[in-house]
Amino acid sequence: MKLFTAENTPAYIVKVFPQASDIFIKYMIDYCCGGSKPLKESFKEKNLPRELILSELNTAYQNWRTEDNEVMDWDTVPLPELIDHIVHHHHDYLKNELPALGEFVTKIFRVHGADEPHLQDLHRLYNEFRTEMEQHTIKEEAEVFPLIKQYAENPNPELLQRIKEANGDLEDEHEVAGDLLKKMRSITNGFVPPIHACGSYHITYDRLAELELDTFQHVHLENNVLFAQL
């Protein structure tokens, strides 16, 4: 069984071992927007324990493989099918979750904001993230994804150029969304509520952590699989 090394990129590792995303989030290692850099660069930049993380990754991977898990090789999936998966799995999730979770973020800010000042920042960051992702997904579904589907049926240089120009903006937007999530994680102590937190507080933080994971997986598929094939 091949083991991961510091020369591997986070994007590659998550393709081979999807559950590695949990470990990367734990150590705040970017595997979507900045996922093309070798792991050793993240270790150096963040002063992270190299051998500990590699051991954790490889142990988890070996355990996962012994359970006969199979990985979807997204690189082999036709682009139209990959786009449909992104829309139905990730975009639809955002359409349903962003408004509902927004109510919880507002509720805990309203009830606990006077005693927990960071909740004001969380409320602001969340709504910036929500606006960013709502506009982003609309742009993808209305403009970019139809172009990619056209290109899959009829590849030509002019269409490819239009897609690449649009993708540059989309990848910039991915980075903005990722930064907002990182800031939310930082001010909430890794989405860990205080000891005195009520039920709504716990639900909000749990759903924020789920939102973070889904968004990073979503961006990973777009940046490192979909756009990388064009």
Coordinates of N, CA and C in Angstrom, one line a residue:
M1 N 0.8 -1.2 0.0 CA 0.0 0.0 0.0 C 0.9 1.2 0.0
K2 N 0.7 2.1 -0.9 CA 1.4 3.4 -1.1 C 1.1 4.3 0.1
L3 N 2.1 4.8 0.7 CA 1.9 5.8 1.8 C 2.1 7.2 1.3
F4 N 1.4 8.1 2.0 CA 1.6 9.5 1.6 C 2.9 10.1 2.2
T5 N 3.4 11.1 1.5 CA 4.6 11.8 1.9 C 4.4 13.3 1.9
A6 N 5.4 14.0 2.4 CA 5.3 15.5 2.4 C 5.4 16.0 1.0
E7 N 5.8 15.2 0.0 CA 5.9 15.7 -1.4 C 4.5 15.7 -2.0
N8 N 3.6 14.9 -1.5 CA 2.3 14.8 -2.1 C 1.5 16.1 -1.8
T9 N 0.6 16.5 -2.7 CA -0.2 17.6 -2.4 C -1.5 17.2 -1.7
P10 N -2.1 18.1 -0.9 CA -3.3 17.8 -0.2 C -4.4 17.5 -1.2
A11 N -4.5 18.1 -2.4 CA -5.5 17.8 -3.4 C -5.4 16.4 -3.8
Y12 N -4.2 15.9 -4.1 CA -4.0 14.5 -4.5 C -4.4 13.6 -3.4
I13 N -4.0 13.9 -2.2 CA -4.3 13.0 -1.1 C -5.8 12.8 -0.9
V14 N -6.6 13.9 -1.0 CA -8.0 13.9 -0.8 C -8.7 13.1 -1.9
K15 N -8.1 13.2 -3.1 CA -8.6 12.4 -4.2 C -8.5 10.9 -3.9
V16 N -7.4 10.5 -3.4 CA -7.1 9.1 -3.1 C -7.9 8.7 -1.8
F17 N -7.9 9.5 -0.8 CA -8.4 9.2 0.5 C -9.3 10.4 1.0
P18 N -10.6 10.4 0.6 CA -11.5 11.5 0.9 C -11.5 11.9 2.4
Q19 N -11.4 10.9 3.3 CA -11.5 11.3 4.7 C -10.3 12.1 5.2
A20 N -9.3 12.2 4.4 CA -8.1 13.0 4.8 C -8.6 14.5 5.0
S21 N -9.7 14.8 4.4 CA -10.2 16.2 4.5 C -10.4 16.5 6.0
D22 N -10.9 15.6 6.8 CA -11.1 15.8 8.2 C -9.8 16.2 8.9
I23 N -8.7 15.5 8.5 CA -7.4 15.8 9.2 C -6.9 17.1 8.7
F24 N -7.1 17.4 7.4 CA -6.6 18.7 6.9 C -7.4 19.9 7.6
I25 N -8.7 19.7 7.8 CA -9.4 20.8 8.4 C -9.0 20.9 9.9
K26 N -8.7 19.8 10.5 CA -8.2 19.8 11.9 C -6.9 20.7 12.1
Y27 N -6.0 20.6 11.1 CA -4.8 21.3 11.1 C -4.8 22.6 10.3
M28 N -6.0 22.9 9.7 CA -6.2 24.1 8.9 C -5.2 24.1 7.7
I29 N -5.1 22.9 7.1 CA -4.3 22.8 5.8 C -5.3 22.9 4.7
D30 N -5.0 23.8 3.8 CA -5.9 24.0 2.6 C -5.7 22.9 1.6
Y31 N -6.8 22.2 1.3 CA -6.8 21.2 0.3 C -7.6 21.5 -1.0
C32 N -8.2 22.7 -1.0 CA -9.0 23.0 -2.2 C -8.4 24.2 -2.9
C33 N -8.5 25.4 -2.5 CA -7.9 26.6 -3.2 C -6.4 26.5 -3.3
G34 N -5.8 26.1 -2.2 CA -4.3 26.0 -2.2 C -3.8 24.6 -2.2
G35 N -4.7 23.7 -2.7 CA -4.4 22.3 -2.6 C -3.3 21.7 -3.5
S36 N -2.8 22.5 -4.4 CA -1.8 22.1 -5.3 C -0.4 22.2 -4.8
K37 N -0.2 22.8 -3.6 CA 1.2 22.9 -3.1 C 1.5 21.6 -2.3
P38 N 2.8 21.2 -2.4 CA 3.2 20.0 -1.6 C 2.9 20.2 -0.1
L39 N 2.6 19.1 0.6 CA 2.3 19.2 2.0 C 3.5 19.9 2.8
K40 N 4.7 19.6 2.4 CA 5.8 20.2 3.1 C 5.8 21.7 3.2
E41 N 5.2 22.3 2.2 CA 5.1 23.8 2.3 C 4.1 24.2 3.4
S42 N 3.0 23.5 3.5 CA 2.1 23.8 4.6 C 2.7 23.6 6.0
F43 N 3.5 22.5 6.1 CA 4.1 22.2 7.3 C 5.1 23.3 7.7
K44 N 5.8 23.8 6.7 CA 6.8 24.9 7.0 C 6.1 26.2 7.3
E45 N 5.1 26.6 6.5 CA 4.4 27.9 6.7 C 3.7 28.0 8.0
K46 N 3.1 26.8 8.4 CA 2.3 26.9 9.6 C 3.0 26.3 10.8
N47 N 4.3 25.9 10.6 CA 5.0 25.3 11.7 C 4.3 24.1 12.3
L48 N 3.9 23.2 11.5 CA 3.1 22.1 11.9 C 4.0 20.8 12.1
P49 N 3.6 19.9 13.0 CA 4.4 18.7 13.3 C 4.3 17.7 12.1
R50 N 5.3 17.8 11.3 CA 5.3 17.0 10.0 C 5.1 15.5 10.2
E51 N 5.9 14.9 11.1 CA 5.9 13.4 11.2 C 4.6 13.0 11.9
L52 N 4.1 13.8 12.8 CA 2.8 13.5 13.5 C 1.7 13.4 12.5
I53 N 1.6 14.5 11.7 CA 0.5 14.6 10.7 C 0.6 13.5 9.6
L54 N 1.8 13.2 9.1 CA 2.0 12.1 8.1 C 1.6 10.8 8.7
S55 N 2.0 10.6 10.0 CA 1.6 9.3 10.7 C 0.1 9.2 10.8
E56 N -0.5 10.3 11.2 CA -2.0 10.3 11.4 C -2.7 10.0 10.1
L57 N -2.2 10.7 9.0 CA -2.8 10.5 7.7 C -2.7 9.0 7.2
N58 N -1.4 8.5 7.3 CA -1.2 7.1 6.8 C -1.9 6.0 7.7
T59 N -1.9 6.3 9.0 CA -2.6 5.3 9.8 C -4.1 5.3 9.5
A60 N -4.7 6.5 9.4 CA -6.1 6.6 9.0 C -6.4 5.9 7.6
Y61 N -5.5 6.2 6.7 CA -5.6 5.6 5.3 C -5.5 4.1 5.4
Q62 N -4.6 3.6 6.1 CA -4.5 2.1 6.2 C -5.7 1.5 6.8
N63 N -6.2 2.1 7.9 CA -7.4 1.6 8.5 C -8.6 1.6 7.5
W64 N -8.7 2.7 6.8 CA -9.8 2.9 5.9 C -9.7 1.9 4.7
R65 N -8.5 1.6 4.3 CA -8.3 0.6 3.2 C -8.7 -0.8 3.6
T66 N -8.4 -1.1 4.9 CA -8.7 -2.5 5.4 C -10.2 -2.7 5.4
E67 N -11.0 -1.6 5.4 CA -12.5 -1.7 5.4 C -13.1 -1.9 4.0
D68 N -12.2 -2.1 3.0 CA -12.6 -2.3 1.6 C -13.4 -1.1 1.1
N69 N -13.0 0.1 1.4 CA -13.6 1.3 0.9 C -13.1 1.5 -0.6
E70 N -14.0 2.0 -1.4 CA -13.7 2.3 -2.8 C -13.8 3.8 -3.0
V71 N -12.9 4.4 -3.7 CA -12.9 5.8 -4.0 C -13.5 6.1 -5.4
M72 N -14.4 7.0 -5.5 CA -14.9 7.5 -6.8 C -13.7 8.2 -7.5
D73 N -13.3 7.7 -8.6 CA -12.3 8.4 -9.4 C -12.9 9.5 -10.2
W74 N -13.0 10.7 -9.7 CA -13.7 11.8 -10.3 C -13.0 12.2 -11.6
D75 N -11.7 11.9 -11.7 CA -11.0 12.3 -13.0 C -11.5 11.5 -14.2
T76 N -12.2 10.4 -13.9 CA -12.7 9.6 -15.1 C -14.1 9.8 -15.4
V77 N -14.8 10.7 -14.6 CA -16.2 10.9 -14.8 C -16.4 12.0 -15.9
P78 N -17.2 11.8 -16.8 CA -17.4 12.8 -17.9 C -17.8 14.2 -17.2
L79 N -17.3 15.2 -17.8 CA -17.6 16.6 -17.3 C -19.0 16.9 -17.0
P80 N -20.0 16.6 -17.9 CA -21.4 16.9 -17.7 C -21.9 16.1 -16.4
E81 N -21.4 14.9 -16.2 CA -21.9 14.1 -15.0 C -21.3 14.7 -13.8
L82 N -20.0 15.2 -13.8 CA -19.4 15.8 -12.7 C -20.1 17.1 -12.3
I83 N -20.5 17.9 -13.3 CA -21.2 19.1 -13.1 C -22.6 18.8 -12.4
D84 N -23.3 17.8 -12.9 CA -24.6 17.5 -12.3 C -24.4 17.0 -10.9
H85 N -23.3 16.3 -10.6 CA -23.1 15.9 -9.2 C -22.9 17.1 -8.3
I86 N -22.1 18.1 -8.8 CA -21.8 19.3 -8.0 C -23.0 20.1 -7.8
V87 N -23.9 20.2 -8.8 CA -25.1 21.0 -8.6 C -26.1 20.3 -7.7
H88 N -26.3 19.0 -7.9 CA -27.3 18.3 -7.1 C -26.9 18.0 -5.7
H89 N -25.6 17.8 -5.5 CA -25.1 17.4 -4.2 C -24.6 18.6 -3.4
H90 N -23.9 19.6 -4.0 CA -23.4 20.7 -3.2 C -24.2 22.0 -3.4
H91 N -24.5 22.3 -4.6 CA -25.3 23.6 -4.8 C -26.7 23.4 -4.1
D92 N -27.3 22.3 -4.3 CA -28.7 22.1 -3.7 C -28.6 22.2 -2.1
Y93 N -27.5 21.6 -1.6 CA -27.2 21.6 -0.2 C -27.2 23.1 0.3
L94 N -26.4 23.9 -0.4 CA -26.3 25.3 -0.1 C -27.6 26.1 -0.1
K95 N -28.4 25.8 -1.2 CA -29.7 26.5 -1.3 C -30.6 26.2 -0.2
N96 N -30.5 25.0 0.4 CA -31.4 24.6 1.5 C -30.8 25.1 2.8
E97 N -29.5 24.9 3.0 CA -28.8 25.1 4.3 C -28.6 26.6 4.6
L98 N -28.2 27.4 3.6 CA -27.7 28.7 3.9 C -28.9 29.6 4.6
P99 N -30.1 29.5 4.1 CA -31.1 30.3 4.8 C -31.5 29.8 6.2
A100 N -31.5 28.4 6.2 CA -31.9 27.8 7.5 C -30.9 28.0 8.6
L101 N -29.6 27.8 8.2 CA -28.5 28.0 9.2 C -28.4 29.5 9.5
G102 N -28.7 30.4 8.6 CA -28.7 31.8 8.9 C -29.6 32.2 10.0
E103 N -30.7 31.5 10.1 CA -31.7 31.8 11.2 C -31.0 31.5 12.6
F104 N -30.3 30.4 12.6 CA -29.7 30.0 13.9 C -28.5 31.0 14.2
V105 N -27.7 31.3 13.2 CA -26.7 32.3 13.5 C -27.2 33.6 14.0
T106 N -28.3 34.1 13.4 CA -29.0 35.3 13.9 C -29.5 35.1 15.3
K107 N -30.1 33.9 15.6 CA -30.7 33.7 16.9 C -29.7 33.7 18.0
I108 N -28.6 33.0 17.8 CA -27.6 33.0 19.0 C -27.0 34.4 19.1
F109 N -26.8 35.1 18.0 CA -26.3 36.5 18.1 C -27.3 37.4 18.9
R110 N -28.6 37.3 18.6 CA -29.6 38.1 19.3 C -29.7 37.7 20.8
V111 N -29.6 36.5 21.1 CA -29.8 36.0 22.5 C -28.5 36.2 23.3
H112 N -27.4 35.8 22.7 CA -26.1 35.8 23.5 C -25.1 36.8 23.1
G113 N -25.4 37.6 22.1 CA -24.4 38.6 21.6 C -23.8 39.5 22.6
A114 N -24.7 40.0 23.5 CA -24.2 40.9 24.5 C -23.1 40.4 25.4
D115 N -23.2 39.1 25.7 CA -22.2 38.4 26.5 C -21.1 37.7 25.7
E116 N -21.3 37.5 24.4 CA -20.3 36.8 23.6 C -20.1 37.7 22.4
P117 N -19.2 38.7 22.5 CA -19.0 39.7 21.4 C -18.6 39.1 20.0
H118 N -18.0 37.9 20.1 CA -17.5 37.3 18.8 C -18.7 36.9 17.9
L119 N -19.9 36.8 18.5 CA -21.1 36.4 17.8 C -21.5 37.4 16.8
Q120 N -21.2 38.7 17.1 CA -21.4 39.7 16.1 C -20.5 39.5 14.8
D121 N -19.3 39.2 15.1 CA -18.4 38.9 13.9 C -18.8 37.7 13.2
L122 N -19.2 36.7 13.9 CA -19.7 35.5 13.3 C -20.9 35.8 12.4
H123 N -21.8 36.6 12.9 CA -23.0 36.9 12.1 C -22.6 37.7 10.8
R124 N -21.7 38.6 10.9 CA -21.2 39.3 9.8 C -20.5 38.4 8.8
L125 N -19.6 37.6 9.3 CA -18.9 36.7 8.4 C -19.8 35.7 7.7
Y126 N -20.7 35.2 8.5 CA -21.6 34.2 7.9 C -22.4 34.8 6.7
N127 N -22.9 36.0 6.9 CA -23.8 36.6 5.9 C -22.9 37.1 4.7
E128 N -21.7 37.4 4.9 CA -20.8 37.7 3.8 C -20.6 36.4 3.0
F129 N -20.4 35.3 3.7 CA -20.2 34.0 3.1 C -21.5 33.6 2.3
R130 N -22.6 33.7 2.9 CA -23.9 33.4 2.3 C -24.1 34.1 1.0
T131 N -23.9 35.5 1.0 CA -24.0 36.3 -0.2 C -23.0 35.8 -1.2
E132 N -21.8 35.6 -0.8 CA -20.8 35.2 -1.8 C -21.1 33.9 -2.5
M133 N -21.6 32.9 -1.7 CA -21.8 31.6 -2.3 C -23.1 31.5 -3.1
E134 N -24.1 32.3 -2.6 CA -25.4 32.4 -3.4 C -25.1 33.0 -4.8
Q135 N -24.4 34.1 -4.8 CA -24.1 34.7 -6.1 C -23.2 33.8 -7.0
H136 N -22.2 33.1 -6.3 CA -21.3 32.3 -7.0 C -22.0 31.1 -7.7
T137 N -22.9 30.4 -6.9 CA -23.5 29.3 -7.5 C -24.5 29.7 -8.7
I138 N -25.1 30.8 -8.5 CA -26.0 31.3 -9.6 C -25.1 31.5 -10.9
K139 N -24.0 32.2 -10.7 CA -23.1 32.4 -11.9 C -22.7 31.1 -12.5
E140 N -22.3 30.1 -11.7 CA -21.8 28.9 -12.2 C -23.0 28.2 -13.0
E141 N -24.1 28.1 -12.4 CA -25.2 27.4 -13.1 C -25.8 28.1 -14.3
A142 N -25.7 29.4 -14.3 CA -26.3 30.2 -15.4 C -25.3 30.4 -16.5
E143 N -24.0 30.5 -16.2 CA -23.0 30.9 -17.2 C -21.9 29.8 -17.5
V144 N -21.2 29.5 -16.5 CA -20.0 28.7 -16.7 C -20.3 27.2 -16.9
F145 N -21.1 26.6 -16.1 CA -21.4 25.2 -16.3 C -22.0 24.9 -17.7
P146 N -22.9 25.7 -18.2 CA -23.4 25.4 -19.5 C -22.3 25.5 -20.6
L147 N -21.4 26.4 -20.4 CA -20.2 26.5 -21.3 C -19.4 25.2 -21.3
I148 N -19.1 24.7 -20.1 CA -18.3 23.5 -20.0 C -19.0 22.3 -20.6
K149 N -20.4 22.2 -20.4 CA -21.1 21.1 -21.1 C -21.0 21.3 -22.6
Q150 N -21.1 22.5 -23.1 CA -21.0 22.7 -24.5 C -19.6 22.2 -25.0
Y151 N -18.6 22.6 -24.2 CA -17.2 22.2 -24.6 C -17.0 20.7 -24.6
A152 N -17.7 20.0 -23.7 CA -17.5 18.6 -23.6 C -18.1 17.9 -24.9
E153 N -19.1 18.5 -25.4 CA -19.8 18.0 -26.7 C -19.0 18.5 -27.9
N154 N -18.5 19.7 -27.9 CA -17.8 20.3 -29.1 C -16.6 21.1 -28.6
P155 N -15.5 20.4 -28.3 CA -14.3 21.1 -27.9 C -13.8 22.1 -29.0
N156 N -13.5 23.3 -28.6 CA -12.9 24.3 -29.5 C -12.2 25.4 -28.7
P157 N -11.1 25.9 -29.3 CA -10.3 26.9 -28.6 C -11.0 28.1 -28.1
E158 N -11.9 28.6 -28.9 CA -12.6 29.8 -28.5 C -13.5 29.6 -27.2
L159 N -14.2 28.5 -27.2 CA -15.0 28.2 -26.0 C -14.2 27.9 -24.8
L160 N -13.1 27.2 -25.0 CA -12.2 26.9 -23.9 C -11.6 28.2 -23.3
Q161 N -11.3 29.2 -24.1 CA -10.8 30.5 -23.7 C -11.8 31.2 -22.8
R162 N -13.1 31.2 -23.3 CA -14.2 31.8 -22.5 C -14.3 31.1 -21.1
I163 N -14.2 29.8 -21.1 CA -14.3 29.1 -19.8 C -13.2 29.4 -18.9
K164 N -11.9 29.5 -19.4 CA -10.8 29.8 -18.6 C -10.8 31.2 -18.0
E165 N -11.3 32.1 -18.8 CA -11.5 33.5 -18.3 C -12.5 33.5 -17.1
A166 N -13.6 32.8 -17.3 CA -14.6 32.8 -16.3 C -14.1 32.0 -15.0
N167 N -13.3 30.9 -15.3 CA -12.8 30.1 -14.1 C -11.9 30.9 -13.2
G168 N -11.2 31.9 -13.8 CA -10.3 32.7 -13.0 C -11.0 33.4 -11.9
D169 N -12.1 34.0 -12.3 CA -13.0 34.7 -11.3 C -13.6 33.7 -10.3
L170 N -14.0 32.5 -10.8 CA -14.6 31.6 -9.9 C -13.6 31.1 -8.8
E171 N -12.4 30.9 -9.3 CA -11.3 30.4 -8.3 C -11.0 31.5 -7.3
D172 N -11.0 32.7 -7.7 CA -10.8 33.8 -6.8 C -12.0 33.9 -5.8
E173 N -13.2 33.6 -6.2 CA -14.3 33.6 -5.3 C -14.3 32.4 -4.4
H174 N -13.7 31.3 -4.8 CA -13.5 30.1 -4.0 C -12.6 30.5 -2.8
E175 N -11.5 31.3 -3.1 CA -10.6 31.6 -2.1 C -11.2 32.6 -1.1
V176 N -12.0 33.5 -1.6 CA -12.7 34.4 -0.7 C -13.6 33.6 0.3
A177 N -14.4 32.7 -0.2 CA -15.3 31.8 0.6 C -14.5 31.0 1.6
G178 N -13.3 30.5 1.1 CA -12.5 29.7 2.0 C -11.9 30.5 3.2
D179 N -11.5 31.7 2.9 CA -11.0 32.6 3.9 C -12.1 33.0 4.9
L180 N -13.3 33.2 4.5 CA -14.4 33.5 5.4 C -14.6 32.3 6.3
L181 N -14.6 31.1 5.8 CA -14.8 29.9 6.6 C -13.7 29.8 7.7
K182 N -12.5 30.1 7.2 CA -11.3 30.0 8.2 C -11.5 31.0 9.3
K183 N -11.9 32.2 9.0 CA -12.1 33.2 10.0 C -13.2 32.8 11.0
M184 N -14.3 32.2 10.4 CA -15.4 31.7 11.3 C -14.9 30.6 12.2
R185 N -14.1 29.7 11.7 CA -13.5 28.6 12.5 C -12.6 29.2 13.6
S186 N -11.9 30.2 13.3 CA -10.9 30.8 14.2 C -11.7 31.5 15.4
I187 N -12.7 32.3 15.1 CA -13.3 33.0 16.2 C -14.3 32.2 17.0
T188 N -14.6 31.0 16.5 CA -15.5 30.1 17.3 C -14.7 28.9 17.9
N189 N -13.4 29.1 18.0 CA -12.6 28.0 18.6 C -12.8 26.7 18.0
G190 N -12.8 26.7 16.6 CA -12.9 25.4 15.9 C -14.4 24.9 15.9
F191 N -15.3 25.8 16.0 CA -16.7 25.5 16.1 C -17.0 24.7 17.4
V192 N -16.3 25.0 18.4 CA -16.6 24.4 19.7 C -17.3 25.4 20.6
P193 N -18.5 25.2 21.0 CA -19.3 26.1 21.8 C -18.8 26.2 23.2
P194 N -19.0 27.3 23.9 CA -18.6 27.4 25.3 C -19.4 26.4 26.2
I195 N -18.8 26.2 27.4 CA -19.4 25.2 28.3 C -20.9 25.5 28.6
H196 N -21.2 26.8 28.7 CA -22.6 27.2 29.1 C -23.5 27.2 27.9
A197 N -23.1 26.9 26.7 CA -23.9 27.1 25.5 C -25.2 26.3 25.6
C198 N -26.3 26.9 25.0 CA -27.6 26.3 25.0 C -27.6 25.4 23.7
G199 N -28.8 24.7 23.6 CA -29.0 23.8 22.5 C -28.8 24.4 21.1
S200 N -29.4 25.6 21.0 CA -29.3 26.3 19.7 C -27.8 26.7 19.3
Y201 N -27.1 27.0 20.4 CA -25.7 27.3 20.2 C -25.0 26.1 19.6
H202 N -25.2 24.9 20.2 CA -24.6 23.6 19.8 C -25.0 23.3 18.3
I203 N -26.3 23.4 18.1 CA -26.8 23.1 16.7 C -26.1 24.0 15.7
T204 N -26.0 25.3 16.0 CA -25.4 26.3 15.1 C -24.0 25.9 14.8
Y205 N -23.2 25.6 15.8 CA -21.8 25.3 15.6 C -21.6 24.0 14.8
D206 N -22.5 23.0 15.1 CA -22.4 21.7 14.4 C -22.7 21.9 13.0
R207 N -23.7 22.7 12.7 CA -24.1 22.9 11.3 C -23.0 23.8 10.5
L208 N -22.4 24.7 11.2 CA -21.3 25.5 10.6 C -20.2 24.5 10.2
A209 N -19.8 23.6 11.1 CA -18.8 22.6 10.8 C -19.1 21.8 9.6
E210 N -20.4 21.4 9.5 CA -20.8 20.6 8.3 C -20.8 21.4 7.1
L211 N -21.2 22.7 7.2 CA -21.1 23.6 6.0 C -19.6 23.8 5.6
E212 N -18.7 23.9 6.5 CA -17.3 24.1 6.2 C -16.8 22.8 5.4
L213 N -17.1 21.7 5.9 CA -16.7 20.4 5.3 C -17.3 20.3 3.9
D214 N -18.6 20.5 3.7 CA -19.2 20.4 2.4 C -18.6 21.4 1.4
T215 N -18.4 22.6 1.9 CA -17.9 23.7 1.0 C -16.4 23.3 0.5
F216 N -15.6 22.9 1.4 CA -14.2 22.5 1.0 C -14.3 21.3 0.0
Q217 N -15.1 20.4 0.2 CA -15.3 19.2 -0.7 C -15.8 19.7 -2.0
H218 N -16.7 20.7 -2.0 CA -17.3 21.3 -3.2 C -16.2 22.0 -4.0
V219 N -15.5 22.9 -3.3 CA -14.4 23.6 -4.0 C -13.3 22.7 -4.5
H220 N -13.0 21.7 -3.7 CA -12.0 20.7 -4.2 C -12.4 20.1 -5.5
L221 N -13.6 19.7 -5.6 CA -14.1 19.1 -6.9 C -14.0 20.0 -8.0
E222 N -14.3 21.3 -7.8 CA -14.3 22.3 -8.9 C -12.9 22.6 -9.3
N223 N -12.1 23.0 -8.3 CA -10.7 23.5 -8.6 C -9.8 22.4 -9.1
N224 N -9.8 21.3 -8.4 CA -8.8 20.2 -8.6 C -9.2 19.1 -9.5
V225 N -10.5 19.1 -9.8 CA -11.0 18.0 -10.7 C -11.6 18.6 -12.0
L226 N -12.7 19.4 -11.8 CA -13.4 19.9 -13.0 C -12.6 20.9 -13.7
F227 N -12.1 22.0 -13.1 CA -11.4 23.0 -13.8 C -10.0 22.5 -14.3
A228 N -9.4 21.6 -13.5 CA -8.1 21.1 -13.8 C -8.1 20.3 -15.1
Q229 N -9.3 19.8 -15.5 CA -9.3 19.0 -16.8 C -9.5 19.9 -18.0
L230 N -9.6 21.2 -17.8 CA -9.9 22.0 -19.0 C -8.6 22.7 -19.5

